[in-house]
Each structure stands twice: as structure tokens, then as C-alpha cells.
GROMACS .gro file of C-alpha atoms in nm:
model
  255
    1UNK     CA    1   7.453   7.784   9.003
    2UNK     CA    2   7.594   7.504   9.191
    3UNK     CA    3   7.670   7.594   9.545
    4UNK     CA    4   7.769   7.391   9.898
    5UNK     CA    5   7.581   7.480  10.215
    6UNK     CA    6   7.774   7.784  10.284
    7UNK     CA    7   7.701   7.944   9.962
    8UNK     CA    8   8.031   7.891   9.816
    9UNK     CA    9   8.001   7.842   9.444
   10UNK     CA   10   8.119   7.564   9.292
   11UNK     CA   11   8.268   7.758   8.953
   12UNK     CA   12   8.297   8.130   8.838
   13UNK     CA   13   8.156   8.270   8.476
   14UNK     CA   14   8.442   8.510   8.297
   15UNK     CA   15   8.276   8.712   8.090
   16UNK     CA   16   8.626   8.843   7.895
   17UNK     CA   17   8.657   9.156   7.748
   18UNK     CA   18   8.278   9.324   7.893
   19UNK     CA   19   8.043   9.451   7.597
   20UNK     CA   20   8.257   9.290   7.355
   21UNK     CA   21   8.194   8.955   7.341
   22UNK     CA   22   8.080   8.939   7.010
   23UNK     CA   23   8.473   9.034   6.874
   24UNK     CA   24   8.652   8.829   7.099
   25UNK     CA   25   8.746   8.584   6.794
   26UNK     CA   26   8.920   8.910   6.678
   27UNK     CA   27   9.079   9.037   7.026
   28UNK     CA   28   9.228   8.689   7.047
   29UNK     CA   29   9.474   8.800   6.772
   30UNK     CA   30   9.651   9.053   6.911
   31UNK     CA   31   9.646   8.910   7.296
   32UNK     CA   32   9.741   8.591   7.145
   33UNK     CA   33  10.029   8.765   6.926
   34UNK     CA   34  10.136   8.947   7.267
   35UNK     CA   35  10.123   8.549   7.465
   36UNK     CA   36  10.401   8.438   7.203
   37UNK     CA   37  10.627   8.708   7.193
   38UNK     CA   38  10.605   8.722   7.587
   39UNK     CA   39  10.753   8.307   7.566
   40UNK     CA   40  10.965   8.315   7.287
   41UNK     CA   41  11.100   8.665   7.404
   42UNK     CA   42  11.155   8.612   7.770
   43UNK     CA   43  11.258   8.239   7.680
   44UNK     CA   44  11.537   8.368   7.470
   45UNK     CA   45  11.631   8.611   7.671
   46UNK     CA   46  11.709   8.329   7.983
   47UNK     CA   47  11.870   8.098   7.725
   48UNK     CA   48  12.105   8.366   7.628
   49UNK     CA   49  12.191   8.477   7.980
   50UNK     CA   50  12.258   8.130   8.128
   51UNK     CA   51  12.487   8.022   7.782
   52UNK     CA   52  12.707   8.337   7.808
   53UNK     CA   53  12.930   8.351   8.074
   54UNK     CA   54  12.983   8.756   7.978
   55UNK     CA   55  12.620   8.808   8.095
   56UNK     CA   56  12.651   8.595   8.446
   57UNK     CA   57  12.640   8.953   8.642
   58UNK     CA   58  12.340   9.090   8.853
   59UNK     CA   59  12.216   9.332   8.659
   60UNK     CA   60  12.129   9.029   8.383
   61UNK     CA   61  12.048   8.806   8.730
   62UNK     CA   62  11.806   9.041   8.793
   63UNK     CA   63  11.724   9.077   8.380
   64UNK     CA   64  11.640   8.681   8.441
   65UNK     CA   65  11.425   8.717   8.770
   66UNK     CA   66  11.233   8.980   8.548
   67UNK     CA   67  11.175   8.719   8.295
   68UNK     CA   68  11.076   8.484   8.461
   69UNK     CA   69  10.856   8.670   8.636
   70UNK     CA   70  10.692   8.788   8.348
   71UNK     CA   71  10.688   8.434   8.194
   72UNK     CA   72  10.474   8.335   8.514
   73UNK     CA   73  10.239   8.590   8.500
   74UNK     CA   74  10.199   8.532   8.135
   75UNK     CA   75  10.099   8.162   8.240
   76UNK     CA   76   9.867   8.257   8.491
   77UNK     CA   77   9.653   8.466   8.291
   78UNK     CA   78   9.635   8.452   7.928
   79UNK     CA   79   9.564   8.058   7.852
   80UNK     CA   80   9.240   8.116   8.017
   81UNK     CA   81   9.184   8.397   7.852
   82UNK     CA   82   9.213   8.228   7.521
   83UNK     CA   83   9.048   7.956   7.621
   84UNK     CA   84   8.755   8.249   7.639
   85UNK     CA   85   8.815   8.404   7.397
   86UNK     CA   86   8.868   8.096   7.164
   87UNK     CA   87   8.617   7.808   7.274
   88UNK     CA   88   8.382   8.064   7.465
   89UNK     CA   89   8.506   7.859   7.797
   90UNK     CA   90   8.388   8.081   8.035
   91UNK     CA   91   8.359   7.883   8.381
   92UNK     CA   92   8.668   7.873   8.651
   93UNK     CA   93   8.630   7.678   8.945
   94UNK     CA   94   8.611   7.872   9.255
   95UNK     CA   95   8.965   7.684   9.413
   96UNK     CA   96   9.103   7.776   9.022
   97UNK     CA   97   9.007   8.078   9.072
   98UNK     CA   98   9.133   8.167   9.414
   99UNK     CA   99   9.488   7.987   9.285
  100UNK     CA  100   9.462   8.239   8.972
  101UNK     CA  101   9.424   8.543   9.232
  102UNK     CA  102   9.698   8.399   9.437
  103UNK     CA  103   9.986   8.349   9.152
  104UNK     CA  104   9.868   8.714   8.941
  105UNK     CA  105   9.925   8.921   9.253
  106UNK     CA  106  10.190   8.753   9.385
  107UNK     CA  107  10.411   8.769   9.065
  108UNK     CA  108  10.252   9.101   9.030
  109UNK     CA  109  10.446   9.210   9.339
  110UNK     CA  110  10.776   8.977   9.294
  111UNK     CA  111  10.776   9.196   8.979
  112UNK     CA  112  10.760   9.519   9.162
  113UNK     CA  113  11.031   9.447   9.418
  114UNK     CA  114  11.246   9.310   9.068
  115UNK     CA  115  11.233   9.658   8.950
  116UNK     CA  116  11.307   9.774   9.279
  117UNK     CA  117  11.627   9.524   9.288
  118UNK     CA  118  11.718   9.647   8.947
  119UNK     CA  119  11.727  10.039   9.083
  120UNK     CA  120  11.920   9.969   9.358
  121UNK     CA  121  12.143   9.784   9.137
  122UNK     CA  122  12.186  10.111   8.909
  123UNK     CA  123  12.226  10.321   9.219
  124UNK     CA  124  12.500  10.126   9.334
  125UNK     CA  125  12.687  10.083   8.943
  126UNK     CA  126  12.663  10.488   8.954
  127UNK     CA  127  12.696  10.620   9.227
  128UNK     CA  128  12.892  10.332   9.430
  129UNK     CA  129  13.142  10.214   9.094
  130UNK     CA  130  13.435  10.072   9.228
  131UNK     CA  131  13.204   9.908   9.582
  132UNK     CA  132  12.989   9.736   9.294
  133UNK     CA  133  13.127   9.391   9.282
  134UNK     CA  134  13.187   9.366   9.722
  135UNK     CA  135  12.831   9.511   9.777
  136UNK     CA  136  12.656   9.300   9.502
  137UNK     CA  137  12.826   8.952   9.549
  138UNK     CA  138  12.585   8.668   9.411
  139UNK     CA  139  12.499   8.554   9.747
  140UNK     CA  140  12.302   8.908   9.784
  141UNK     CA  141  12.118   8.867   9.460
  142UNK     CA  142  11.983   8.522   9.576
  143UNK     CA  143  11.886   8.644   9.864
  144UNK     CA  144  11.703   8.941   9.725
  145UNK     CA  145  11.485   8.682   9.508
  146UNK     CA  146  11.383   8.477   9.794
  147UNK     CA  147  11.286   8.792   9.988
  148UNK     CA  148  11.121   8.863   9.683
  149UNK     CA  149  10.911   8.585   9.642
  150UNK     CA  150  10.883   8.545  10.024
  151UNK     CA  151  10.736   8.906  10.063
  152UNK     CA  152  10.478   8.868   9.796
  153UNK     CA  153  10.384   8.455   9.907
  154UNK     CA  154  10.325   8.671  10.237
  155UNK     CA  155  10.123   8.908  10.195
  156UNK     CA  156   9.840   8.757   9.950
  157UNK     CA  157   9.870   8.438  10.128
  158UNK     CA  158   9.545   8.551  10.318
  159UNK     CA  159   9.361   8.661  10.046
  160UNK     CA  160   9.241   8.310   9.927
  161UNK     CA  161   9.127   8.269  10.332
  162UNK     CA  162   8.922   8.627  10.359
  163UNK     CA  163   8.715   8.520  10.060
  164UNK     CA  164   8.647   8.114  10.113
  165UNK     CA  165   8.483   8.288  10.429
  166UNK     CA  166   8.227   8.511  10.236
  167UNK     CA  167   7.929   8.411  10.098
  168UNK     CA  168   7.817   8.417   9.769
  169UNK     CA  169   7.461   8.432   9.688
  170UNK     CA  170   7.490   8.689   9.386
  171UNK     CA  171   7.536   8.617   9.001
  172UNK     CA  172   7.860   8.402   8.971
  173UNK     CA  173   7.955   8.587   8.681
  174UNK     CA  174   8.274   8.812   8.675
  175UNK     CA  175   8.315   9.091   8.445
  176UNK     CA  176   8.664   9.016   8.345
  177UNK     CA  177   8.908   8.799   8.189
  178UNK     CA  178   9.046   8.655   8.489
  179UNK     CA  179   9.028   8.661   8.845
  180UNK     CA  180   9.101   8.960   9.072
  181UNK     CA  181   9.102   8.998   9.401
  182UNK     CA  182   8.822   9.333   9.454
  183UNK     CA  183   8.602   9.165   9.085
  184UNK     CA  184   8.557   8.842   9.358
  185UNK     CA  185   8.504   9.043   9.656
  186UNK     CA  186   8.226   9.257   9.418
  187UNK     CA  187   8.072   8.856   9.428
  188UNK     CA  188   7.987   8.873   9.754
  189UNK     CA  189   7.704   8.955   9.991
  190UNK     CA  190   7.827   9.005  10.345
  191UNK     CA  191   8.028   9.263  10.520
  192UNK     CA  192   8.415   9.318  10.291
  193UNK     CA  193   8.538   9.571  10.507
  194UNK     CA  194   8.819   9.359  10.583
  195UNK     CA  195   8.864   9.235  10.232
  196UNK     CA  196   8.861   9.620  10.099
  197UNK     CA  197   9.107   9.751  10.439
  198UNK     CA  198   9.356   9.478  10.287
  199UNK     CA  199   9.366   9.490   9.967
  200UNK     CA  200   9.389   9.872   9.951
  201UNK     CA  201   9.692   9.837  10.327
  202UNK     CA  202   9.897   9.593  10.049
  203UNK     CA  203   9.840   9.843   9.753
  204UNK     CA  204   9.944  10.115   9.952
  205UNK     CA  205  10.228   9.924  10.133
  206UNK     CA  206  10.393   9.778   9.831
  207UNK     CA  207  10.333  10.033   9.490
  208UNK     CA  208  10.391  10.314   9.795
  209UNK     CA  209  10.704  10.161   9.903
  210UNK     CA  210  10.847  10.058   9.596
  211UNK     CA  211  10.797  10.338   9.391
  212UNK     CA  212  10.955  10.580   9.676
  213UNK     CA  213  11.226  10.353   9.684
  214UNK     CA  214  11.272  10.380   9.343
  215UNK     CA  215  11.214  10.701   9.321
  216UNK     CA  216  11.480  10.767   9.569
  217UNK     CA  217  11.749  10.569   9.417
  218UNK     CA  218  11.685  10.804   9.117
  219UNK     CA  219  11.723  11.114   9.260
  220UNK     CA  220  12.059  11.005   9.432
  221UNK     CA  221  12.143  10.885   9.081
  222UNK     CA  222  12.044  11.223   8.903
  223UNK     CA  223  12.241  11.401   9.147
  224UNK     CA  224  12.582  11.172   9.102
  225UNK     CA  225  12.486  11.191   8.688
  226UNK     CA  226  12.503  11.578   8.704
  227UNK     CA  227  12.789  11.632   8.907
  228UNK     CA  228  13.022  11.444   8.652
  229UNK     CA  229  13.246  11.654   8.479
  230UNK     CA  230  13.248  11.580   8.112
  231UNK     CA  231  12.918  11.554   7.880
  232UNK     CA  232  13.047  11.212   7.806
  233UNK     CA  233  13.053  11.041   8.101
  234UNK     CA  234  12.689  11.231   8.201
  235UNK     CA  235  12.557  11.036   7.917
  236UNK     CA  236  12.682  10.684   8.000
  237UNK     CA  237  12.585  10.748   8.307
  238UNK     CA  238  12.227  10.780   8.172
  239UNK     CA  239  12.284  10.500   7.922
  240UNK     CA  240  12.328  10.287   8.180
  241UNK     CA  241  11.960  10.339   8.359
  242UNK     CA  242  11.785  10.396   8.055
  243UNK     CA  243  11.673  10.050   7.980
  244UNK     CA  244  11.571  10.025   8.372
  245UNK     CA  245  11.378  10.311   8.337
  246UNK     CA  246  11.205  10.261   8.022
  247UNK     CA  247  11.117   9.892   8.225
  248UNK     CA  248  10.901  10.033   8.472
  249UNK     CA  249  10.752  10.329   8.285
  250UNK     CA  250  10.601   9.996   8.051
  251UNK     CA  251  10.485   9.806   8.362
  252UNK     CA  252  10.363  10.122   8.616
  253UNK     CA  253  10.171  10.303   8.283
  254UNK     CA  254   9.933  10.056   8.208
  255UNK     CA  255   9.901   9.927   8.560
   0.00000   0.00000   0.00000
């Protein structure tokens, strides 16, 4: 394959879905299906938030960060994988590729501290209801979504450097449907401690940190939920979080 003097390759071969190649016409359908409920869904979703002034609070700020996070990862990821799984176009330049790393775990983790937002957000409503609107002016929401996007621009912003240093002399051909950061690494064929030591510190670091967080906020809203008086109030309580919850069940499951 084509490759400058430092064996860097000039493209990347996605294979798509491994040992299924041959149904990939049929795959298509249901990723495809997924692709345009993800747009028109999440497109909707911001339209209707930013025309009703009702909705401008930050629980749906935070509804519209989680949209548009999930719009973005959408983009980064499945027109390629069409374009796979459709037209059998398989090569990714090796800068595309590195971008593509870049953007899916860096909305990966905007998406993570979203759902983190979102809990602390609950916590407050519950167990906080009448410090709501002081403690979660507008001017804290924005700043949560810079942080946000600042913490995850961060933290994979070396990734793209600690693999344009390795060489790759191996097959060029990933065994997936896009690229990820430890499929690449796989690629190479020199020492990846230091790829492997930080990709599993920022794994560790973020879904650790995160999900205690969130796990915390829970806890302190479980305890505030049970020591209301009346069934009634227990259960709006609950009805408020339920959506939340039912959020990152769907994206920490499958992940």
C-alpha cells in the first residue's frame, strides 16, 4: 500500500461489519433507518426547543447539548459507513482517519459529561427545589458546555500525535466500520505502551469519573425521593429523573 518514508500509510481499508461482508447491502437498512431517525429526531427536537419559549430552561439546554451531540457523532460515523456498506468504499485516508478518531471520542466524551450535566441538574430540581433557578442561571449552563467540549478537545487532542509517530508496516486494513483509537494502534509495529497507558488513563478517568458522579447524584436523590412524605410526591419525584435515567442506561448498555 502506498506509504511515505516513515511508513505512514497513505489510506486505511474498513472492512465494515467483519465476516459479513457479503450482507452488508442488507445491514445498510437498518443502520441507515437508525442515521434518519437520529437527524430528523434530534433535528426536531432542537427546532422545538429553540421555537418555544416554555422549553428555554436547562434541563431542555442540556436536552439540546445532548442532541447535538448525538447529531455530531451521527455525522462522524455513519456516512462512511454507508458509503461501505453501499458502494463497497472501503479506503479512509490516514489524516481522515485520525480526524474520524478525533471527533468520535471527543463527542463520545462531551456526551458523557452531558449526562453528567443532566444529573446534576436533577439533583439540584430534587433535592435543591426552591435554589434551582439561583444555582442554575444560564450563564452556568454555558459554561458547563464549553468545559464540556474543552475537557474532551483536551484530552484526545494527543491521540492523533501518539499515532502519526508509529509506524505502520502491517496490513492497512481495519476490522471495523470506522476508526478507533486501540483498531489503529492494533496497525502498528513498534512499541504502544504509551498509546495503550493513555487510552486505558482517559477510559478510566472519564467513564470512572462520570459514572461515580452520577452515581452519586443518584443516591443523594434516592435518599431526598424516600424521605418525602406522601406516595404522590415520591413518584414525581421519580417522574422527574426517569427520562434522565432511561438516557444513560441506552448510551452506557451498548457502550
Amino acid at each position: 500500500f502506498p506509504a511515505s518514508s516513515n511508513t505512514t500509510p497513505a489510506v486505511f481499508f474498513l472492512t465494515g461489519v467483519p465476516g459479513l461482508e457479503a450482507m452488508h447491502r442488507w445491514i445498510s437498512i437498518p443502520f441507515s433507518t437508525a442515521f434518519a431517525i437520529a437527524l430528523v429526531g434530534n433535528g426536531a427536537l432542537l427546532y422545538v426547543i429553540k421555537t418555544e419559549p416554555s422549553l428555554h430552561k436547562p434541563m431542555f439546554y442540556f436536552l439540546s447539548m445532548l442532541a447535538v451531540t448525538d447529531l455530531a457523532l451521527s455525522l462522524t460515523t455513519m456516512p462512511k459507513m454507508l458509503g461501505i456498506f453501499w458502494f463497497n468504499a472501503h479506503a479512509i485516508p490516514f489524516q481522515a482517519c485520525l480526524a474520524q478518531m478525533f471527533f468520535l471520542h471527543s463527542f463520545s466524551i462531551v456526551e458523557l459529561a452531558v449526562l453528567l450535566a443532566m444529573a446534576f441538574d436533577r439533583y439540584v430540581a430534587v433535592c435543591h427545589p426552591l435554589r434551582y433557578s439561583s444555582v442554575l442561571s444560564s450563564s452556568l449552563v454555558v459554561k458547563i458546555g464549553l468545559l464540556a467540549v474543552l475537557r474532551a478537545s483536551g484530552l484526545m487532542l494527543p491521540l492523533p500525535f501518539l499515532l502519526r509517530r508509529l509506524p505502520y508496516c502491517r496490513s492497512p486494513v481495519i476490522p471495523h466500520c470506522y476508526c478507533e483509537h486501540m483498531v489503529v494502534v492494533k496497525l502498528a509495529c513498534a512499541d504502544t505502551r504509551l498509546n495503550n497507558i493513555y487510552g486505558i488513563f482517559v477510559t478510566f478517568f472519564i467513564v470512572g469519573l462520570d459514572v461515580l458522579s452520577i452515581g452519586c447524584s443518584y443516591l443523594r436523590i434516592l435518599r431526598t425521593v424516600m424521605s418525602l412524605a406522601s406516595r404522590e410526591e415520591k413518584m414525581k419525584a421519580f417522574g422527574t429523573c426517569l427520562a434522565h435515567i432511561c438516557a444513560i442506561l441506552v448510551f452506557y448498555t451498548p457502550a
